[in-house]
mmCIF file of N, CA and C in Angstrom:
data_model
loop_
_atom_site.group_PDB
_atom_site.id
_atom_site.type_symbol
_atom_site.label_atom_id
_atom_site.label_comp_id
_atom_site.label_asym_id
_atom_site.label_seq_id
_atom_site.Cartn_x
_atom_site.Cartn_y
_atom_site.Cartn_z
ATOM 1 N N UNK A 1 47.351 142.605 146.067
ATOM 2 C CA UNK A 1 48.011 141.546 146.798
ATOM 3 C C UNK A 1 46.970 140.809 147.625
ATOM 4 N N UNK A 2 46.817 139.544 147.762
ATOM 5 C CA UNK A 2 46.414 139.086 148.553
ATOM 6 C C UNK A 2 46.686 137.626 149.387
ATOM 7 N N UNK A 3 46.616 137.557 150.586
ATOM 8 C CA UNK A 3 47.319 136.927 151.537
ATOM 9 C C UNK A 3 46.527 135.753 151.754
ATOM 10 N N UNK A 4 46.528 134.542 151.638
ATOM 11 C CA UNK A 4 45.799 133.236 152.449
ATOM 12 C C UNK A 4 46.699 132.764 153.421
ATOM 13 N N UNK A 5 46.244 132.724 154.604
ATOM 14 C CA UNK A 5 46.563 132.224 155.643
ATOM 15 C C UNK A 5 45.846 130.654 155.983
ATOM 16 N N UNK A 6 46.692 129.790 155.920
ATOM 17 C CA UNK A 6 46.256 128.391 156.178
ATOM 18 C C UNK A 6 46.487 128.002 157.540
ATOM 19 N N UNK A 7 47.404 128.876 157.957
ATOM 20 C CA UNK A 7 47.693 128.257 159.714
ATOM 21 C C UNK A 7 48.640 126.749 159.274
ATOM 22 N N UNK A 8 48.945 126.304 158.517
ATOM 23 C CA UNK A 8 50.039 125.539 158.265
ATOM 24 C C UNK A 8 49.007 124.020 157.979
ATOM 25 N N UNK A 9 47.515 123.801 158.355
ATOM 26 C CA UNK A 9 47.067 123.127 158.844
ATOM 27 C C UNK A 9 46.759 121.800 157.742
ATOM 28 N N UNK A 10 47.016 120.629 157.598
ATOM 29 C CA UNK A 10 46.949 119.600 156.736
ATOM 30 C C UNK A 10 45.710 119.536 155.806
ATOM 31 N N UNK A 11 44.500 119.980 156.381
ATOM 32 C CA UNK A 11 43.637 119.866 155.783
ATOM 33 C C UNK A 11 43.859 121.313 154.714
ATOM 34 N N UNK A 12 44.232 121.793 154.433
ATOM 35 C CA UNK A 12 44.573 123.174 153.309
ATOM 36 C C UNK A 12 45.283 122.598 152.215
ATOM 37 N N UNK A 13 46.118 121.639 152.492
ATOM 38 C CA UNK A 13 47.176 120.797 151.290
ATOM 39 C C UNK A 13 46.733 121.517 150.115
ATOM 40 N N UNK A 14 45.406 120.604 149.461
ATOM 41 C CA UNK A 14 45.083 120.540 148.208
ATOM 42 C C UNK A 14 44.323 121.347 148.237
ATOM 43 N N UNK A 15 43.416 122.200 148.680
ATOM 44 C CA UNK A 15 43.271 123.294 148.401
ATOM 45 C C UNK A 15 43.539 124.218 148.070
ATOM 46 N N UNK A 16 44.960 124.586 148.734
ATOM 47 C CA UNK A 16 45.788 125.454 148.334
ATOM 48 C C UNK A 16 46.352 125.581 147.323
ATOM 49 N N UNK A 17 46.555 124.587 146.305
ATOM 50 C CA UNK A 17 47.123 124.491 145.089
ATOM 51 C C UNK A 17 46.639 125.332 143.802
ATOM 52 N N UNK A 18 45.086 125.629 144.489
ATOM 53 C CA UNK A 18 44.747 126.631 143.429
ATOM 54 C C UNK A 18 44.660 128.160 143.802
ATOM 55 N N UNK A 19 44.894 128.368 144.458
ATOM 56 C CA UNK A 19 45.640 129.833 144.830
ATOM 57 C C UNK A 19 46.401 130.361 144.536
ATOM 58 N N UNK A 20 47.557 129.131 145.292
ATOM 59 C CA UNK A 20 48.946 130.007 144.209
ATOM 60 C C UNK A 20 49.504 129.217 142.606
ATOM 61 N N UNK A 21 48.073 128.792 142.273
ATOM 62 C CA UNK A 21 48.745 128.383 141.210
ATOM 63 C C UNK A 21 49.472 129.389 139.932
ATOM 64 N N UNK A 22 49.004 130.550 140.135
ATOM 65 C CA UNK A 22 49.384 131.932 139.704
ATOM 66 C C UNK A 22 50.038 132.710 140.260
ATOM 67 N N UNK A 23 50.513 132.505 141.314
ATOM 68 C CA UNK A 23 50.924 133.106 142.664
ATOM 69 C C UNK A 23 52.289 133.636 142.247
ATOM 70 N N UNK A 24 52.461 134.760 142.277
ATOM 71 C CA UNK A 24 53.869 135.592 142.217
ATOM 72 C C UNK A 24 54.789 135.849 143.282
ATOM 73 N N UNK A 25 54.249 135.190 144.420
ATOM 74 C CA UNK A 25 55.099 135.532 145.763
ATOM 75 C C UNK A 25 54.452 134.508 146.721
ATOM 76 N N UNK A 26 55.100 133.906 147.779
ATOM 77 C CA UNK A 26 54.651 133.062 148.677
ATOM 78 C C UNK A 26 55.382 133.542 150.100
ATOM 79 N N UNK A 27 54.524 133.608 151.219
ATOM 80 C CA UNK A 27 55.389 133.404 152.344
ATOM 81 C C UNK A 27 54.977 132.157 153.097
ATOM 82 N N UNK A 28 56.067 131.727 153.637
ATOM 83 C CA UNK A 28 56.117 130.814 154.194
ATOM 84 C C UNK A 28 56.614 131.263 155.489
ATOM 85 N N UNK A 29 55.663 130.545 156.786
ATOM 86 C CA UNK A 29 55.935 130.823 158.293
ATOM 87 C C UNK A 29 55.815 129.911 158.778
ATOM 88 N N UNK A 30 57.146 129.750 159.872
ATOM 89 C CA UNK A 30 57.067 129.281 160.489
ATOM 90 C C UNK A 30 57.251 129.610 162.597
ATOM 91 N N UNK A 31 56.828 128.666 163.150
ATOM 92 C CA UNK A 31 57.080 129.050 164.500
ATOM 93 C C UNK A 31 58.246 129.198 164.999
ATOM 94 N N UNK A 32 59.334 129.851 165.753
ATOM 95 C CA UNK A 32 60.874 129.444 165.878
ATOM 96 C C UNK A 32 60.373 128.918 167.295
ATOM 97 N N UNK A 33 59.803 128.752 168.230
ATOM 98 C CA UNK A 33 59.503 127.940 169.162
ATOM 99 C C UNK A 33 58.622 126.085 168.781
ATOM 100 N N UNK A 34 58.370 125.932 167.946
ATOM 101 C CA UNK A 34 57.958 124.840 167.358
ATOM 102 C C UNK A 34 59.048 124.015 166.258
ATOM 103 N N UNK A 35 59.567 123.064 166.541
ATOM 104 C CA UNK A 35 60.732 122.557 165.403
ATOM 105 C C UNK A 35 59.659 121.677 164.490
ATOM 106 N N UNK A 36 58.517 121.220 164.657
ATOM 107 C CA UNK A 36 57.434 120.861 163.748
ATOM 108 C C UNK A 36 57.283 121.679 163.131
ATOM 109 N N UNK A 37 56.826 122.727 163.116
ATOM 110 C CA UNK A 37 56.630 124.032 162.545
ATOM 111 C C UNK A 37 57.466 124.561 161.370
ATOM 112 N N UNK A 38 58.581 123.876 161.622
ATOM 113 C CA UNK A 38 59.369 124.716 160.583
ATOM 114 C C UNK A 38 59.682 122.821 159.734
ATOM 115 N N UNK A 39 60.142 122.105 160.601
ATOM 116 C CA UNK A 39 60.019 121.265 159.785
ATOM 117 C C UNK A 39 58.861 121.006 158.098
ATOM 118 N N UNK A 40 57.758 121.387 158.897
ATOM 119 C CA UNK A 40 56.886 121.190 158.332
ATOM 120 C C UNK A 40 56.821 122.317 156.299
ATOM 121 N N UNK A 41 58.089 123.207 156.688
ATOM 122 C CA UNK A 41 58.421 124.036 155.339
ATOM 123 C C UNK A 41 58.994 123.342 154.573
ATOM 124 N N UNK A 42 59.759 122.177 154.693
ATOM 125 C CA UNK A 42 59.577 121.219 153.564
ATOM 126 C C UNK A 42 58.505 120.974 152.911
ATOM 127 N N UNK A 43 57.984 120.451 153.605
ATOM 128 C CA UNK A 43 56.299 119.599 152.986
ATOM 129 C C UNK A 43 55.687 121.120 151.804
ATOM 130 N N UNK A 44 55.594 122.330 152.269
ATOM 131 C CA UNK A 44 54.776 122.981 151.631
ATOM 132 C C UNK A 44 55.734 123.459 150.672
ATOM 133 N N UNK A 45 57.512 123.208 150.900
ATOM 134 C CA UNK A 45 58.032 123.525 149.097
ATOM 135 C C UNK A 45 57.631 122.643 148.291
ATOM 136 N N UNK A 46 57.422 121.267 148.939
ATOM 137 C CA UNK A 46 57.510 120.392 147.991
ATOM 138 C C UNK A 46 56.068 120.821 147.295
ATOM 139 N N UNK A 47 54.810 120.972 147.732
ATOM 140 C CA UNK A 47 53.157 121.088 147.949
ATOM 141 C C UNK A 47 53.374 122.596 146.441
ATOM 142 N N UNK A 48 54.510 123.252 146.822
ATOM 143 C CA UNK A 48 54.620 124.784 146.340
ATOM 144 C C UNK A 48 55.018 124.444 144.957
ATOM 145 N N UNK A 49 55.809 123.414 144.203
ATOM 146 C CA UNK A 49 57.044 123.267 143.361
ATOM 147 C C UNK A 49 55.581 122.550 142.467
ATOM 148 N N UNK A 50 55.191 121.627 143.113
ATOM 149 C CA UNK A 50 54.198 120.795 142.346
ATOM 150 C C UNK A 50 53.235 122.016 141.813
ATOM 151 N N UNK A 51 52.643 122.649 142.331
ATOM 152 C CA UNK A 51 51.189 123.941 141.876
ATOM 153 C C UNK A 51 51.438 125.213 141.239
ATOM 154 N N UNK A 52 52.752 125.617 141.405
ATOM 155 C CA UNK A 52 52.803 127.142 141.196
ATOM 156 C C UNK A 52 53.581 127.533 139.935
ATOM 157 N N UNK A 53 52.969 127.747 138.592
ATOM 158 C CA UNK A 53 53.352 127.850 137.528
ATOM 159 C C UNK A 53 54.706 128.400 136.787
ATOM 160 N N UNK A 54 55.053 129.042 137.498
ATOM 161 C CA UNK A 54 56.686 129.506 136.976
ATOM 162 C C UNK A 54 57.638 130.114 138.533
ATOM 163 N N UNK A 55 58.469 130.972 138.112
ATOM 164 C CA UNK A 55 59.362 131.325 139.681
ATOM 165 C C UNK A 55 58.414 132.096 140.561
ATOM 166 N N UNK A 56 59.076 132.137 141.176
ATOM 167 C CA UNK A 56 58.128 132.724 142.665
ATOM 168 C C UNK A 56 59.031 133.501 143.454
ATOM 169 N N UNK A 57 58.531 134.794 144.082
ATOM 170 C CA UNK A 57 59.431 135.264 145.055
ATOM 171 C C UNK A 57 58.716 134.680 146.462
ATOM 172 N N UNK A 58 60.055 134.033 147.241
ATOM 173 C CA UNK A 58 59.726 133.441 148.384
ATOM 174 C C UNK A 58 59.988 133.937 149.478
ATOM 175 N N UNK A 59 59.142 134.249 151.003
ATOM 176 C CA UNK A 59 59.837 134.807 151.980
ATOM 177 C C UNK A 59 59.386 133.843 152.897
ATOM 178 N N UNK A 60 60.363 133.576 153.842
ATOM 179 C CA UNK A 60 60.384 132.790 154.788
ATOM 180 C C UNK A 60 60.382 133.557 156.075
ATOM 181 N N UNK A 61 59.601 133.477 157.090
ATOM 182 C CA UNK A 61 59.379 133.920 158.312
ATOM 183 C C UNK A 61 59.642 133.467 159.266
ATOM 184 N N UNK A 62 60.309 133.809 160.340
ATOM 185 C CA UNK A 62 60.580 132.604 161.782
ATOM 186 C C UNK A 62 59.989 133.572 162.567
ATOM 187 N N UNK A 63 58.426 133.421 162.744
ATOM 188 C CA UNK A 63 57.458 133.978 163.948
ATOM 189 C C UNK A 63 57.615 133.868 165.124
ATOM 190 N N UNK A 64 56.923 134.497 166.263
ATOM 191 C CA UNK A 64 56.934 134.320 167.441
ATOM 192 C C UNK A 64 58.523 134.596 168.050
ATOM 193 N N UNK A 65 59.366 135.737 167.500
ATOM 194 C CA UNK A 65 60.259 135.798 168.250
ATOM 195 C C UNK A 65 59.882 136.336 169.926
ATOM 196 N N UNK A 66 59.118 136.593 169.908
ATOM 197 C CA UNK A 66 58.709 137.637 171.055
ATOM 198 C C UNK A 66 59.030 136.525 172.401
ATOM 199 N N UNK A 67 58.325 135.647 172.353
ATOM 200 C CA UNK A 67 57.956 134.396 173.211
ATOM 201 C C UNK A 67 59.167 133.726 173.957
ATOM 202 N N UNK A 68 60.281 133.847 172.942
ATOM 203 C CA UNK A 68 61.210 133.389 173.324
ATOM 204 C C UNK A 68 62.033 134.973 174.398
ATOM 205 N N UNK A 69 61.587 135.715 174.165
ATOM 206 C CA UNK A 69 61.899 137.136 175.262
ATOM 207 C C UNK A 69 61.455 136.816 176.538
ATOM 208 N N UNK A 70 60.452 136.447 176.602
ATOM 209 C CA UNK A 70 59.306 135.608 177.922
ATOM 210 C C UNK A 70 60.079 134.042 178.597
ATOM 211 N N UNK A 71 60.941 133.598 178.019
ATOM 212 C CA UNK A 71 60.883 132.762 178.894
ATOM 213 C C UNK A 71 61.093 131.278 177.850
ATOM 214 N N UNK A 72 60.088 131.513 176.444
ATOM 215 C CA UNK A 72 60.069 130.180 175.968
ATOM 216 C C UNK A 72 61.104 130.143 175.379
ATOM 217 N N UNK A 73 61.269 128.519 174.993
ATOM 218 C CA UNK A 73 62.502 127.927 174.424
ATOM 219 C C UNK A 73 62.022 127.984 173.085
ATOM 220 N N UNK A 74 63.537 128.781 172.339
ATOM 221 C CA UNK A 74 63.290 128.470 171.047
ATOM 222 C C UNK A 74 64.448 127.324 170.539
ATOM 223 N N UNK A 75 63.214 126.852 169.550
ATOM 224 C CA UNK A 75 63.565 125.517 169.201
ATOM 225 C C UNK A 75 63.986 125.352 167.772
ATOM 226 N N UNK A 76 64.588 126.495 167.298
ATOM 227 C CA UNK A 76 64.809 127.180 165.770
ATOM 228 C C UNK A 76 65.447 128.324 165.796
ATOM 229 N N UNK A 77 66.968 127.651 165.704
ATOM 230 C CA UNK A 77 68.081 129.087 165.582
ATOM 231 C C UNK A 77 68.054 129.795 164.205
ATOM 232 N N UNK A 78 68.363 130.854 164.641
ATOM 233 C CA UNK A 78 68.337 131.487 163.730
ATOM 234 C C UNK A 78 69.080 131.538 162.075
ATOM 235 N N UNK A 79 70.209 130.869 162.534
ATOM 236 C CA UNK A 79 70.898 130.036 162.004
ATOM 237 C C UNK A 79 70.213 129.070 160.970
ATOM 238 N N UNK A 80 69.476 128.674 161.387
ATOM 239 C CA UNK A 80 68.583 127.524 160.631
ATOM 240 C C UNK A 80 67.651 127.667 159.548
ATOM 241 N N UNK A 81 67.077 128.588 160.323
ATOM 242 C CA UNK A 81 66.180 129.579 159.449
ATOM 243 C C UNK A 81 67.322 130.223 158.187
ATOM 244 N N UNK A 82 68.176 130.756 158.522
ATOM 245 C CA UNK A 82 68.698 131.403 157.635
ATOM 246 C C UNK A 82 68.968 130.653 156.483
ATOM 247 N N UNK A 83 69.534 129.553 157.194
ATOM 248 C CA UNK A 83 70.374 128.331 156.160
ATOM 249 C C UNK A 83 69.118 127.827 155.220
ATOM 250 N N UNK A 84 67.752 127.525 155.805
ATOM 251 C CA UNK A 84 66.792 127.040 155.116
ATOM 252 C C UNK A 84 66.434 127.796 153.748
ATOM 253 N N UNK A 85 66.547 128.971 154.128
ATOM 254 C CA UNK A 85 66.187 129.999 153.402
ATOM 255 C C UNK A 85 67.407 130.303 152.418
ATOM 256 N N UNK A 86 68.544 130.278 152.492
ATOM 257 C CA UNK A 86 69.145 130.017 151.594
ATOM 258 C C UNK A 86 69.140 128.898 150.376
ATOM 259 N N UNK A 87 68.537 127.637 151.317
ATOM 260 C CA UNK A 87 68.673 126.512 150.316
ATOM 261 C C UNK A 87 67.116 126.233 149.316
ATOM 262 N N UNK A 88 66.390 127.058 150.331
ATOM 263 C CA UNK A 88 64.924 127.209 149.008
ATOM 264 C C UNK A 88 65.421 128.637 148.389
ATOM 265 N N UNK A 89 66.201 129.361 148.101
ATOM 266 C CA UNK A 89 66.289 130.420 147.415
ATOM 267 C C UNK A 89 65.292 131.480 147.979
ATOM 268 N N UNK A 90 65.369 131.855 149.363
ATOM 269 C CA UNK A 90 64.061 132.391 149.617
ATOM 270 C C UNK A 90 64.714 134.142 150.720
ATOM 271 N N UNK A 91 63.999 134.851 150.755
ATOM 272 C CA UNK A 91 64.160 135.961 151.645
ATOM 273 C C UNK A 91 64.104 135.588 152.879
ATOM 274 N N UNK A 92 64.412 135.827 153.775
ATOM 275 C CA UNK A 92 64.238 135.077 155.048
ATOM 276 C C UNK A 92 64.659 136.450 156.136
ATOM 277 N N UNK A 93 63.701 136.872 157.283
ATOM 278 C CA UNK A 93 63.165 137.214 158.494
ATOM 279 C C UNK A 93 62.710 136.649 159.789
ATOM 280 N N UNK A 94 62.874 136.925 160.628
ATOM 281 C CA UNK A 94 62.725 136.663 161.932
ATOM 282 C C UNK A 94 61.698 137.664 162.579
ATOM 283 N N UNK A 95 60.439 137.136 162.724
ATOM 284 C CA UNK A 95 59.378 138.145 162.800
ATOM 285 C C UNK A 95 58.324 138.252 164.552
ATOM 286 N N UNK A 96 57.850 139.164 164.823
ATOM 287 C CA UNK A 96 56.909 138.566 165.515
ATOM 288 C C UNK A 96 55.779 139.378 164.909
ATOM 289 N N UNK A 97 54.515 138.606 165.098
ATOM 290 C CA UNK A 97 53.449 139.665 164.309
ATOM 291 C C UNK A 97 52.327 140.076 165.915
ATOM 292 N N UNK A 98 53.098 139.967 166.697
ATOM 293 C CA UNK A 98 52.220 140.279 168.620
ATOM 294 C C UNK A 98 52.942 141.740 168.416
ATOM 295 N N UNK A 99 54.567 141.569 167.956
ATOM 296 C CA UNK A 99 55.127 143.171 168.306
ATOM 297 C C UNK A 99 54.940 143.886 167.604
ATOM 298 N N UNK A 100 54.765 143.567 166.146
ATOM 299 C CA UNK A 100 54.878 143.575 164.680
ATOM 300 C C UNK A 100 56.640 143.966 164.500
ATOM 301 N N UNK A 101 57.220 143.105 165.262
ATOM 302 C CA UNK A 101 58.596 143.525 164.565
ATOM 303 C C UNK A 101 58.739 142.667 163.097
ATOM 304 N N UNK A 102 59.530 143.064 162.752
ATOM 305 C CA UNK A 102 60.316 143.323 161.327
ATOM 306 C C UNK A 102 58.940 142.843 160.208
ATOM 307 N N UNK A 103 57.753 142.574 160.923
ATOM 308 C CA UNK A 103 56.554 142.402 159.827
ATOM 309 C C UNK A 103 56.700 143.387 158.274
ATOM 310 N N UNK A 104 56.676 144.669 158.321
ATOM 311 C CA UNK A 104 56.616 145.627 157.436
ATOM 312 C C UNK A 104 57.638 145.447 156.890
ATOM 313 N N UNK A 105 58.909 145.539 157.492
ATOM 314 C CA UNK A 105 60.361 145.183 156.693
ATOM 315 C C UNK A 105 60.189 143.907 155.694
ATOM 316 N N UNK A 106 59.727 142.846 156.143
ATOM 317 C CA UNK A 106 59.635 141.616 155.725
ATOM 318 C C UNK A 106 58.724 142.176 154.135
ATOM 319 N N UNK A 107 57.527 141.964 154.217
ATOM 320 C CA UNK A 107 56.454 142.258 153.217
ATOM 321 C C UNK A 107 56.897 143.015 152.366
ATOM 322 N N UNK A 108 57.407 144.402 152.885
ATOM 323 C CA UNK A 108 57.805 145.728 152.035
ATOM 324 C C UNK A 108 58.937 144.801 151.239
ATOM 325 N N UNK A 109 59.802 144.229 151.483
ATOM 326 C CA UNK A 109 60.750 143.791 150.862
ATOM 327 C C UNK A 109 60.423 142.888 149.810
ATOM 328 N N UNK A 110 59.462 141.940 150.229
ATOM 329 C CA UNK A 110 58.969 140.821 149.483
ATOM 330 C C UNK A 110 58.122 142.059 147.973
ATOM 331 N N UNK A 111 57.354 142.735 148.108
ATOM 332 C CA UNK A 111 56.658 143.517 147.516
ATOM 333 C C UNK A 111 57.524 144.577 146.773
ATOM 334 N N UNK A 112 58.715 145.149 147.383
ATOM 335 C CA UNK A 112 59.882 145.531 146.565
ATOM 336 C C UNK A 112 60.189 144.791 145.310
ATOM 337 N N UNK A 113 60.624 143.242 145.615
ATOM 338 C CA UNK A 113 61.000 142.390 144.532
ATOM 339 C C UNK A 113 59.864 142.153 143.370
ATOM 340 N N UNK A 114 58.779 141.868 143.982
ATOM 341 C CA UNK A 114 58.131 141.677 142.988
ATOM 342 C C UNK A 114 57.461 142.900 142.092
ATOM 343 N N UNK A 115 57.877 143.674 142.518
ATOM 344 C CA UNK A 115 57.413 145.220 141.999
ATOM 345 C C UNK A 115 58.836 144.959 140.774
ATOM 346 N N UNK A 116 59.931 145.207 141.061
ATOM 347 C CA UNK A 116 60.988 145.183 140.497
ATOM 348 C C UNK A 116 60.554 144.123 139.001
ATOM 349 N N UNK A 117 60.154 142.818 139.404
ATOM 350 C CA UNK A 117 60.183 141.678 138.337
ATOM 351 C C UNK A 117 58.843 142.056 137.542
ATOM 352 N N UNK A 118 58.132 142.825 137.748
ATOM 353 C CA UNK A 118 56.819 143.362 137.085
ATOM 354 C C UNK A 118 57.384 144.849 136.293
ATOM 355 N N UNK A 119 57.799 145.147 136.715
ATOM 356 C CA UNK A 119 58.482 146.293 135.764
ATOM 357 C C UNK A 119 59.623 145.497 134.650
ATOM 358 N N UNK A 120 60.035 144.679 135.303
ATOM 359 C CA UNK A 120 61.148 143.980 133.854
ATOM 360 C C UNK A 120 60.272 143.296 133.214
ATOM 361 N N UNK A 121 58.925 142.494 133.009
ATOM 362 C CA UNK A 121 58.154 142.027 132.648
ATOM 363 C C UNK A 121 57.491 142.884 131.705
ATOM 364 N N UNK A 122 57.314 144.318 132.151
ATOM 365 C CA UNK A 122 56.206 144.868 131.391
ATOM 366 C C UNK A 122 57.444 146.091 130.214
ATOM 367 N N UNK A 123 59.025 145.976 130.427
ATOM 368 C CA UNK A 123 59.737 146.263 129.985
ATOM 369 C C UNK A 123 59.666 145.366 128.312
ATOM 370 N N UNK A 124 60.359 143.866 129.077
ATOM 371 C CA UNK A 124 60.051 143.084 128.400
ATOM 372 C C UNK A 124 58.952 143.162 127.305
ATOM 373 N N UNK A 125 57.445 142.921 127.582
ATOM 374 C CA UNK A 125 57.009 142.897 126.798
ATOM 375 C C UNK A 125 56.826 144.355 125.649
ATOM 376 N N UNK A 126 56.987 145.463 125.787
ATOM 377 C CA UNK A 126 57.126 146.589 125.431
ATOM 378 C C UNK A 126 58.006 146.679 124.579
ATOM 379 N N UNK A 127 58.967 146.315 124.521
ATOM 380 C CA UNK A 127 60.677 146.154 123.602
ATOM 381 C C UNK A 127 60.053 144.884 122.318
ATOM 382 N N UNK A 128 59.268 143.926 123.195
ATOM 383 C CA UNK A 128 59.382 142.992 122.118
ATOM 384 C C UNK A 128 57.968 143.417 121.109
ATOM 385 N N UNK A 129 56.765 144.381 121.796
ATOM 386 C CA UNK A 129 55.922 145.274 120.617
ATOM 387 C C UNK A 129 57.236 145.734 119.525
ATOM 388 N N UNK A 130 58.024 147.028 120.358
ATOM 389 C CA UNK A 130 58.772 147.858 119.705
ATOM 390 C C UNK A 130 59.264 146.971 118.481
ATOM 391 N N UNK A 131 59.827 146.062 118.799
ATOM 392 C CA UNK A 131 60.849 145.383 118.106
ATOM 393 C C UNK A 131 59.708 144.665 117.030
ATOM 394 N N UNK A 132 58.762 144.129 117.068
ATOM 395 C CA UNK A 132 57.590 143.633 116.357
ATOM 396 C C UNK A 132 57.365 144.209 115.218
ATOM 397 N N UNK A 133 57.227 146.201 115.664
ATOM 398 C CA UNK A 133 56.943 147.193 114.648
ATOM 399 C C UNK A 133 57.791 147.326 113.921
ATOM 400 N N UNK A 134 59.066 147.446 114.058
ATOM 401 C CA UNK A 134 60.126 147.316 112.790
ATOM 402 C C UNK A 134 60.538 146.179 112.009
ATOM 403 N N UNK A 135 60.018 145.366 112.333
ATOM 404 C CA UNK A 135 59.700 143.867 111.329
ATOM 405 C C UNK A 135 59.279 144.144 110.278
ATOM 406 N N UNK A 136 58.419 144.699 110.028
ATOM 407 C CA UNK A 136 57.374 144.908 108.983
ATOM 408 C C UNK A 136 57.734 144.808 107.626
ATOM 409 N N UNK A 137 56.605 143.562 106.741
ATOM 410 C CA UNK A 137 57.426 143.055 105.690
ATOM 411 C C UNK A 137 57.215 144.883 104.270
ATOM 412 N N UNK A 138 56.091 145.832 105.017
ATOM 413 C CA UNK A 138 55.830 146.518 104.507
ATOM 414 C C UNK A 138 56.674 147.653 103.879
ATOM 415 N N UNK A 139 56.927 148.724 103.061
ATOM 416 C CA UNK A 139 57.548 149.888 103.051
ATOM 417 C C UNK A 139 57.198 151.024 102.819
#
């Protein structure tokens, strides 16, 4: 597995396209104290849909819950997050990575699924050997 962290930052756009252009899983984070922040998870489905060669397991993150324990305003109900994440087809968590709450839950889960779709994959191709060998125009 491996993780690129862009920090969300504009200059990564097109770079990023060749990363996950193979990419079997994506997370996507955002700040729940920043409504830019999450806004901004449009831009990278759209950035995601254009580069990344077939389905994808997606998890969506709403970071920095902690902050909002302290005092700050969050500017991203949870609600929102959820709903977002429903409408990209995506896993969706509420994380902080200062407490590491639900971090491990999140990942483990994301890494569950794609464990799951790699075993039907390698099912898949196995059945269709099997099935190959009894073809045979031979006797």
């Amino acid at each position: 597995m491996q993780l690129w962290d862009t920090a969300g930052q504009e200059r990564f756009r097109s770079i990023t396209k060749q990363y996950y252009r193979r990419a079997d899983g994506v997370i996507l984070v955002y700040d729940v104290s920043s409504e830019t922040s999450f806004k901004n998870i449009r831009g990278w489905m759209c950035n995601l849909q254009e580069g990344v060669g077939g389905e994808v397991v997606l998890l969506l993150l709403g970071n920095k819950v902690d902050l909002t324990e302290v005092g700050e305003e969050r500017q991203v109900s949870h609600l929102q997050g959820n709903k977002l994440a429903h409408e990209i087809g995506a896993l969706f968590y509420e994380t902080s990575a200062k407490t590491s709450m639900n971090v491990s839950e999140a990942i483990e889960h994301m890494a569950s699924l794609l464990r799951i779709r790699e075993d039907e994959e390698i099912d898949r191709v196995l059945w269709l050997k099997n099935d190959s060998k009894k073809q045979s125009c031979c006797k």
